[in-house]
C-alpha cells in the first residue's frame, strides 16, 4: 500500500495519523493513517482542496508537529524530539519585519551557533544565489511580495537543508511574479545550484504542481488521506500548452473533483506512472482500518456564498449549460481552490452535476438562471430545504417551537460534534449565509437568535400566501 | 476587556511637532559632548541617592519650600518612578511569558490579572508601608521601598497584559519559522517575542508611568495614625506648599511637575516611540512616521556608536552563540523528577498560603461590627453616585468639545497637545491646590470631591472622543450632508455611533481611575485638619488613619468587588458591542 518503500528515503512516515481532542472528550481526525516517504532527487507536490489537511501533513513531515500515532523516520531512524535538517518556505513569508534582509537570512545560522564572519559569508552567498544582492540592508517591508519570498528562499537555503518544504509558497503573489519565481526555483533545482536533496511543495494549484513536480500526491479530505499518487514522466522544461501537460492537468482535475469514479489514466510511458490510483485505498483496506476515531459523516457544506453560486450558474447557463472544469477555471481566471467549493455547492443544491471533469447544469439550475430575483429566492429555498441537512434541521425546529426562534448555540453544538473548531465556525457562517438568503430564518448576530422568517412570496399566488399565514412571524 | 484601550487615545498625539523639523545635527562632537556630560551627571546623582537612602530613618523629613530644592525633589520622584518601572518590566516579562506558554497557568493567571487591575491600589498603602519599614528597620530605604512597591502595583498590570496579548498574537507561521530554524529561547525572545510586543509595551509603559505619578504624589506624604511617613519629592513639596497656603511655591511646584513631564516626553517617550517604529508589523512602509530629535542625536553620536561596537555588539554575539550551543545540545529532555516534585511542593505551599490568607480574612471580616459595615455600605452608595456623576459631567462637556475639536483639524492640532499635557499632570499633585481653592470658595468636600474626581478622569474621555471624531471617515460625513442629516439626527446617526468605541474606552479608563482617586478625594489631611465626606474612599482612608485594619480590609474588598462587578457587567459588554457592532471597518 505504501507508495514507494525505497530504503534511501530521507523522511519516511509510517502509518501516521493526526487528530485533535474536542471539548466533549472525543477526537476529530484530520489526517487518517498515511504512509509517505520523501526520496532524494525529487520535487514532490502535495495537492488537495482547501482545508483538507495538506499543511498539517507538511508540518508533521517537517517535524514541526507530532503525529498522534505512527512513526516518522529520518534516514531510517525514528525521529523523536530533535529537529531534522529541514527548512520551510511559508505562504505568508514569515520574515521578521524588524530584521534586515541580511539579518533575516543570518538568523537560522545564529541559531546553529555559526560564528559572525562565517555567518555573514554564507548569508551573502545565498542572497547572491537568489538574486538579492544589493538588498542586504533593506527591511522586508521595503520589498515587493516576490522579493520577500526570495528572502524566504534564501533563509531556507542558507542552512543547506536536506529537504526543503514549501507551504503554498507562491499563492500570496500575483500571477506574473509567481510564474517568474517558479521558473527560477526550477532553474536552481535543475542546475543543482541548490544545496538541498529534495523539495516537498504543498499547493492547491494543479498547473503549478504539474509544472514543477516529479511526483504528485493528491489528497482527499475529511480526514486527509492519499487519494492518488503519480510519478510524472514529463521532460523539463515543460510546456503548458503541450497535449501531455494538458492531459495530466485534466486527469488530476477529475481525480480531485470526482475521487470515487474511474478515470482513464494518462499514458504511463510518456506522461505519468500511477502508483496509487484515484480513490486511493481500496474498499477492503479501508474497512480494515481501526475505527477508534470518529470521522465526519455529517454533511459538510462547501464554503461558497450565494452570490458565487448564482454567478456560476448564470455563467454556465450562458455557455449553453455545459463546460469543461479546467476551461471554466481558466475563463473565470480562478484558482481551483476558489472554484471548487462553488461547484460543489451547485452540485449539492442540485443546480448542476459533474461528469468526467465537466460541469453540466441541471433543469433546476436552468430555471434558477432564468428566474428573476424574487423567483430565485423561492427556488433557492426549495433547493436548500431539499438538500441541505442543517437547514432542514433548522427549519423543522423553528416550525415546531412555540416562539419560532432558537439560540444559535444549539447548532454550534450539533456542528461541534462533527467538525474541528474553526471548521465549525465556517460551516456555521455558510449555513447562516444560505439560510438567510433562502429566507428560512432571520439571524440576529448580537442576541445569537435564529427567528423563523416569512418565506419569499412568488408573485402573489394564493397558495403561497396561505402557506405563510400558518407561519406567523415572531 | 480594558486593555488595548490604553494606547488608543494617545496614539499619534505629538505635542512637539516642531522638534521634528529641526535640522538634523551635522556636527558630530556636540552629541558626544552632551552624552559625556549626561554620563557624569548620572554618576553624581547615584552618589547622592545612595547617601540618602542608606542614611538613618528620619521620621519627619523636613520638606523645604524653596524653589531651589525642587530639582532635587523632582529627581527623587523620578528615580522612584524609574525603579518601580524597571521592576514592573521584569515582572511583566515573567508573568506574561508564563501566562502565554503554560495553558494551565493561563487559565487562572489572566482572570487574576483582571481582578488585580481593578483593586484600588491606594488602599494597599498602609500595609505595604508598615511591612517595608519593618523589613528595613532604621533605614530610609524602608519607606522608599514601600513607595516604590506601591507605584509598582499601580502600573504593572496593564503592561503584563499587553505583553501577554502580544505573545498570544504572534502569527503561527512566524512561530513555526523560529521553531523549524531551531532558535534558542534567547534568540526567540530577542528576535521575535520582544520586537513583536515592543509597540504595545511602549504605549502601555507610557500609560503606566503616567499612572505611577498619580500614586507617587499620593504616597510621598502619608500619614498613618500618629506616624508620618514623608519622602522628599515633588508630591510632598506640593502638599507642604498647599498646606502652608504658599501660592508662589505651589506655582513653582506645578511648573516643575509640568517641566518634568515635558522633559520625560521629549527625552524618553518620543525617542522610544520613534525607535519602536521599526517593530511595526506591516507589509508596506507607512508614510507617516514618528520622529524624535533626541533619537537622531543618539544615532548621530560617533562615540556612542563606537561604544556600542566595542561592548554591546560582541556581548550580544557571545550570548547568542552561548544559548545556541546549549540549545542544540539539549535533547528536549523531560524535567528531572526532583524538579517536578519541587514544583509540586511549591504549588502546594502557595495554595496553603492562599488558603490560610482566606481563612484569616474570613475571621477578620466576621469580627467587624455591623455598624461599621453599614457605614461602609452607605459609603459605597455615595461613592458610586459620585464616580458616576463625575463620569457624566466629564462626558457631557468632553463629548461636544471633543467632537468639535476632532472635526476641525486646525483646532485639533492646537488642542490635542494641550489636552495631552493636561492629562499627564497627575491629578493627585493638584489635589491640595484644588482643595485650597475649594476651601476659599466655601464648598464642602461632598461636592468638592466630585471636582477632584473629575480633575483626574475627564482627560481620558476627552482624548478618546477627539480620536474617535477624527477617525470618522469623511465619506460618512459627506453622506450625512447629502442626506441633510443635521443637528440631533446627525448626532444620533453618525457622531455618537462613530465615537462609541472610543467613548467606551475613555469611560472605562476614567471609571477605574475615579474609583481609585476616591480614596484620596474623599478624605484629606490639610493644614492640620481632616476634611472628609461620606464615601467608601473616605472609609478606607479613615480606617487607614485610625489603624482599623479590619475595616480597611473589608472596605477595600468591597471596592474591589464593586469595580470588578461593574467591569464585568457594564464595561466589558459595552466593549464587546463597540468591537462588533460599532467598529468602523477600514
PDB file of N, CA and C in Angstrom, chain A residues 130-181:
ATOM      1  N   UNK A 130      19.915  33.779  -4.864  1.00  0.00           N
ATOM      2  CA  UNK A 130      18.518  34.031  -5.173  1.00  0.00           C
ATOM      3  C   UNK A 130      18.298  35.407  -5.805  1.00  0.00           C
ATOM      4  N   UNK A 131      19.396  36.088  -6.105  1.00  0.00           N
ATOM      5  CA  UNK A 131      19.274  37.356  -6.815  1.00  0.00           C
ATOM      6  C   UNK A 131      18.868  38.518  -5.936  1.00  0.00           C
ATOM      7  N   UNK A 132      19.380  38.535  -4.725  1.00  0.00           N
ATOM      8  CA  UNK A 132      19.011  39.625  -3.818  1.00  0.00           C
ATOM      9  C   UNK A 132      20.196  40.505  -3.469  1.00  0.00           C
ATOM     10  N   UNK A 133      21.322  40.370  -4.170  1.00  0.00           N
ATOM     11  CA  UNK A 133      22.461  41.208  -3.805  1.00  0.00           C
ATOM     12  C   UNK A 133      22.090  42.668  -4.029  1.00  0.00           C
ATOM     13  N   UNK A 134      22.491  43.496  -3.079  1.00  0.00           N
ATOM     14  CA  UNK A 134      22.132  44.902  -3.121  1.00  0.00           C
ATOM     15  C   UNK A 134      20.991  45.227  -2.177  1.00  0.00           C
ATOM     16  N   UNK A 135      20.302  44.202  -1.701  1.00  0.00           N
ATOM     17  CA  UNK A 135      19.178  44.456  -0.798  1.00  0.00           C
ATOM     18  C   UNK A 135      19.491  44.060   0.649  1.00  0.00           C
ATOM     19  N   UNK A 136      20.774  43.803   0.944  1.00  0.00           N
ATOM     20  CA  UNK A 136      21.128  43.257   2.249  1.00  0.00           C
ATOM     21  C   UNK A 136      20.599  44.089   3.408  1.00  0.00           C
ATOM     22  N   UNK A 137      20.688  45.422   3.272  1.00  0.00           N
ATOM     23  CA  UNK A 137      20.339  46.258   4.424  1.00  0.00           C
ATOM     24  C   UNK A 137      18.887  46.717   4.397  1.00  0.00           C
ATOM     25  N   UNK A 138      18.131  46.247   3.411  1.00  0.00           N
ATOM     26  CA  UNK A 138      16.722  46.662   3.343  1.00  0.00           C
ATOM     27  C   UNK A 138      15.916  45.907   4.381  1.00  0.00           C
ATOM     28  N   UNK A 139      14.805  46.509   4.801  1.00  0.00           N
ATOM     29  CA  UNK A 139      13.871  45.809   5.665  1.00  0.00           C
ATOM     30  C   UNK A 139      12.790  45.164   4.800  1.00  0.00           C
ATOM     31  N   UNK A 140      12.233  44.032   5.251  1.00  0.00           N
ATOM     32  CA  UNK A 140      11.244  43.332   4.421  1.00  0.00           C
ATOM     33  C   UNK A 140      10.118  44.222   3.918  1.00  0.00           C
ATOM     34  N   UNK A 141       9.676  45.200   4.752  1.00  0.00           N
ATOM     35  CA  UNK A 141       8.531  45.994   4.318  1.00  0.00           C
ATOM     36  C   UNK A 141       8.858  46.882   3.125  1.00  0.00           C
ATOM     37  N   UNK A 142      10.153  47.069   2.864  1.00  0.00           N
ATOM     38  CA  UNK A 142      10.527  47.872   1.702  1.00  0.00           C
ATOM     39  C   UNK A 142      10.473  47.057   0.417  1.00  0.00           C
ATOM     40  N   UNK A 143      10.291  45.755   0.538  1.00  0.00           N
ATOM     41  CA  UNK A 143      10.367  44.876  -0.631  1.00  0.00           C
ATOM     42  C   UNK A 143       8.988  44.504  -1.153  1.00  0.00           C
ATOM     43  N   UNK A 144       8.930  44.148  -2.433  1.00  0.00           N
ATOM     44  CA  UNK A 144       7.690  43.641  -3.011  1.00  0.00           C
ATOM     45  C   UNK A 144       7.491  42.199  -2.558  1.00  0.00           C
ATOM     46  N   UNK A 145       6.290  41.680  -2.799  1.00  0.00           N
ATOM     47  CA  UNK A 145       5.993  40.312  -2.369  1.00  0.00           C
ATOM     48  C   UNK A 145       6.975  39.288  -2.922  1.00  0.00           C
ATOM     49  N   UNK A 146       7.303  39.411  -4.206  1.00  0.00           N
ATOM     50  CA  UNK A 146       8.217  38.461  -4.815  1.00  0.00           C
ATOM     51  C   UNK A 146       9.595  38.510  -4.172  1.00  0.00           C
ATOM     52  N   UNK A 147      10.051  39.730  -3.890  1.00  0.00           N
ATOM     53  CA  UNK A 147      11.357  39.884  -3.251  1.00  0.00           C
ATOM     54  C   UNK A 147      11.331  39.317  -1.841  1.00  0.00           C
ATOM     55  N   UNK A 148      10.211  39.519  -1.158  1.00  0.00           N
ATOM     56  CA  UNK A 148      10.101  38.972   0.191  1.00  0.00           C
ATOM     57  C   UNK A 148      10.231  37.459   0.165  1.00  0.00           C
ATOM     58  N   UNK A 149       9.552  36.844  -0.821  1.00  0.00           N
ATOM     59  CA  UNK A 149       9.616  35.393  -0.857  1.00  0.00           C
ATOM     60  C   UNK A 149      11.027  34.922  -1.230  1.00  0.00           C
ATOM     61  N   UNK A 150      11.748  35.735  -1.987  1.00  0.00           N
ATOM     62  CA  UNK A 150      13.149  35.395  -2.252  1.00  0.00           C
ATOM     63  C   UNK A 150      13.940  35.360  -0.953  1.00  0.00           C
ATOM     64  N   UNK A 151      13.646  36.325  -0.078  1.00  0.00           N
ATOM     65  CA  UNK A 151      14.315  36.306   1.223  1.00  0.00           C
ATOM     66  C   UNK A 151      13.941  35.014   1.952  1.00  0.00           C
ATOM     67  N   UNK A 152      12.651  34.643   1.830  1.00  0.00           N
ATOM     68  CA  UNK A 152      12.202  33.387   2.439  1.00  0.00           C
ATOM     69  C   UNK A 152      12.992  32.199   1.906  1.00  0.00           C
ATOM     70  N   UNK A 153      13.207  32.180   0.596  1.00  0.00           N
ATOM     71  CA  UNK A 153      14.020  31.118  -0.026  1.00  0.00           C
ATOM     72  C   UNK A 153      15.443  31.140   0.514  1.00  0.00           C
ATOM     73  N   UNK A 154      16.016  32.347   0.550  1.00  0.00           N
ATOM     74  CA  UNK A 154      17.403  32.471   0.996  1.00  0.00           C
ATOM     75  C   UNK A 154      17.541  31.980   2.426  1.00  0.00           C
ATOM     76  N   UNK A 155      16.574  32.366   3.273  1.00  0.00           N
ATOM     77  CA  UNK A 155      16.647  31.951   4.664  1.00  0.00           C
ATOM     78  C   UNK A 155      16.572  30.426   4.770  1.00  0.00           C
ATOM     79  N   UNK A 156      15.769  29.829   3.882  1.00  0.00           N
ATOM     80  CA  UNK A 156      15.643  28.373   3.918  1.00  0.00           C
ATOM     81  C   UNK A 156      16.907  27.699   3.392  1.00  0.00           C
ATOM     82  N   UNK A 157      17.468  28.258   2.300  1.00  0.00           N
ATOM     83  CA  UNK A 157      18.597  27.589   1.658  1.00  0.00           C
ATOM     84  C   UNK A 157      19.896  27.752   2.435  1.00  0.00           C
ATOM     85  N   UNK A 158      19.982  28.817   3.238  1.00  0.00           N
ATOM     86  CA  UNK A 158      21.254  29.113   3.886  1.00  0.00           C
ATOM     87  C   UNK A 158      21.639  28.003   4.871  1.00  0.00           C
ATOM     88  N   UNK A 159      20.663  27.267   5.370  1.00  0.00           N
ATOM     89  CA  UNK A 159      21.003  26.196   6.309  1.00  0.00           C
ATOM     90  C   UNK A 159      21.294  24.882   5.572  1.00  0.00           C
ATOM     91  N   UNK A 160      21.303  24.925   4.258  1.00  0.00           N
ATOM     92  CA  UNK A 160      21.549  23.740   3.431  1.00  0.00           C
ATOM     93  C   UNK A 160      20.708  22.554   3.892  1.00  0.00           C
ATOM     94  N   UNK A 161      19.383  22.699   3.802  1.00  0.00           N
ATOM     95  CA  UNK A 161      18.510  21.646   4.315  1.00  0.00           C
ATOM     96  C   UNK A 161      18.515  20.427   3.394  1.00  0.00           C
ATOM     97  N   UNK A 162      18.324  19.271   3.978  1.00  0.00           N
ATOM     98  CA  UNK A 162      18.227  18.085   3.132  1.00  0.00           C
ATOM     99  C   UNK A 162      16.906  18.088   2.381  1.00  0.00           C
ATOM    100  N   UNK A 163      15.845  18.472   3.101  1.00  0.00           N
ATOM    101  CA  UNK A 163      14.558  18.597   2.434  1.00  0.00           C
ATOM    102  C   UNK A 163      14.068  20.037   2.594  1.00  0.00           C
ATOM    103  N   UNK A 164      13.685  20.619   1.476  1.00  0.00           N
ATOM    104  CA  UNK A 164      13.125  21.954   1.509  1.00  0.00           C
ATOM    105  C   UNK A 164      11.607  21.843   1.431  1.00  0.00           C
ATOM    106  N   UNK A 165      10.938  22.236   2.490  1.00  0.00           N
ATOM    107  CA  UNK A 165       9.471  22.207   2.494  1.00  0.00           C
ATOM    108  C   UNK A 165       8.941  23.564   2.061  1.00  0.00           C
ATOM    109  N   UNK A 166       7.894  23.544   1.255  1.00  0.00           N
ATOM    110  CA  UNK A 166       7.293  24.809   0.856  1.00  0.00           C
ATOM    111  C   UNK A 166       5.789  24.699   1.015  1.00  0.00           C
ATOM    112  N   UNK A 167       5.227  25.635   1.778  1.00  0.00           N
ATOM    113  CA  UNK A 167       3.799  25.611   2.045  1.00  0.00           C
ATOM    114  C   UNK A 167       3.120  26.698   1.226  1.00  0.00           C
ATOM    115  N   UNK A 168       2.568  26.360   0.100  1.00  0.00           N
ATOM    116  CA  UNK A 168       1.923  27.329  -0.799  1.00  0.00           C
ATOM    117  C   UNK A 168       2.811  28.550  -1.010  1.00  0.00           C
ATOM    118  N   UNK A 169       4.037  28.352  -1.458  1.00  0.00           N
ATOM    119  CA  UNK A 169       4.979  29.469  -1.468  1.00  0.00           C
ATOM    120  C   UNK A 169       4.619  30.575  -2.456  1.00  0.00           C
ATOM    121  N   UNK A 170       3.815  30.263  -3.456  1.00  0.00           N
ATOM    122  CA  UNK A 170       3.560  31.280  -4.481  1.00  0.00           C
ATOM    123  C   UNK A 170       2.153  31.852  -4.426  1.00  0.00           C
ATOM    124  N   UNK A 171       1.335  31.352  -3.491  1.00  0.00           N
ATOM    125  CA  UNK A 171      -0.071  31.733  -3.583  1.00  0.00           C
ATOM    126  C   UNK A 171      -0.371  33.116  -3.033  1.00  0.00           C
ATOM    127  N   UNK A 172       0.598  33.730  -2.337  1.00  0.00           N
ATOM    128  CA  UNK A 172       0.357  35.106  -1.890  1.00  0.00           C
ATOM    129  C   UNK A 172       0.892  36.116  -2.915  1.00  0.00           C
ATOM    130  N   UNK A 173       1.353  35.613  -4.052  1.00  0.00           N
ATOM    131  CA  UNK A 173       1.969  36.501  -5.043  1.00  0.00           C
ATOM    132  C   UNK A 173       1.056  36.658  -6.256  1.00  0.00           C
ATOM    133  N   UNK A 174       1.268  37.738  -7.006  1.00  0.00           N
ATOM    134  CA  UNK A 174       0.464  37.884  -8.208  1.00  0.00           C
ATOM    135  C   UNK A 174       0.951  36.893  -9.267  1.00  0.00           C
ATOM    136  N   UNK A 175       0.135  36.690 -10.309  1.00  0.00           N
ATOM    137  CA  UNK A 175       0.368  35.613 -11.271  1.00  0.00           C
ATOM    138  C   UNK A 175       1.760  35.692 -11.913  1.00  0.00           C
ATOM    139  N   UNK A 176       2.115  36.890 -12.358  1.00  0.00           N
ATOM    140  CA  UNK A 176       3.389  37.020 -13.072  1.00  0.00           C
ATOM    141  C   UNK A 176       4.578  36.773 -12.158  1.00  0.00           C
ATOM    142  N   UNK A 177       4.525  37.366 -10.979  1.00  0.00           N
ATOM    143  CA  UNK A 177       5.617  37.177 -10.029  1.00  0.00           C
ATOM    144  C   UNK A 177       5.763  35.706  -9.667  1.00  0.00           C
ATOM    145  N   UNK A 178       4.621  35.063  -9.452  1.00  0.00           N
ATOM    146  CA  UNK A 178       4.652  33.656  -9.093  1.00  0.00           C
ATOM    147  C   UNK A 178       5.297  32.842 -10.215  1.00  0.00           C
ATOM    148  N   UNK A 179       4.915  33.124 -11.440  1.00  0.00           N
ATOM    149  CA  UNK A 179       5.447  32.396 -12.592  1.00  0.00           C
ATOM    150  C   UNK A 179       6.962  32.566 -12.678  1.00  0.00           C
ATOM    151  N   UNK A 180       7.395  33.786 -12.492  1.00  0.00           N
ATOM    152  CA  UNK A 180       8.809  34.115 -12.546  1.00  0.00           C
ATOM    153  C   UNK A 180       9.591  33.362 -11.466  1.00  0.00           C
ATOM    154  N   UNK A 181       9.084  33.410 -10.241  1.00  0.00           N
ATOM    155  CA  UNK A 181       9.775  32.756  -9.135  1.00  0.00           C
ATOM    156  C   UNK A 181       9.817  31.246  -9.326  1.00  0.00           C
TER     157      UNK A 181
END
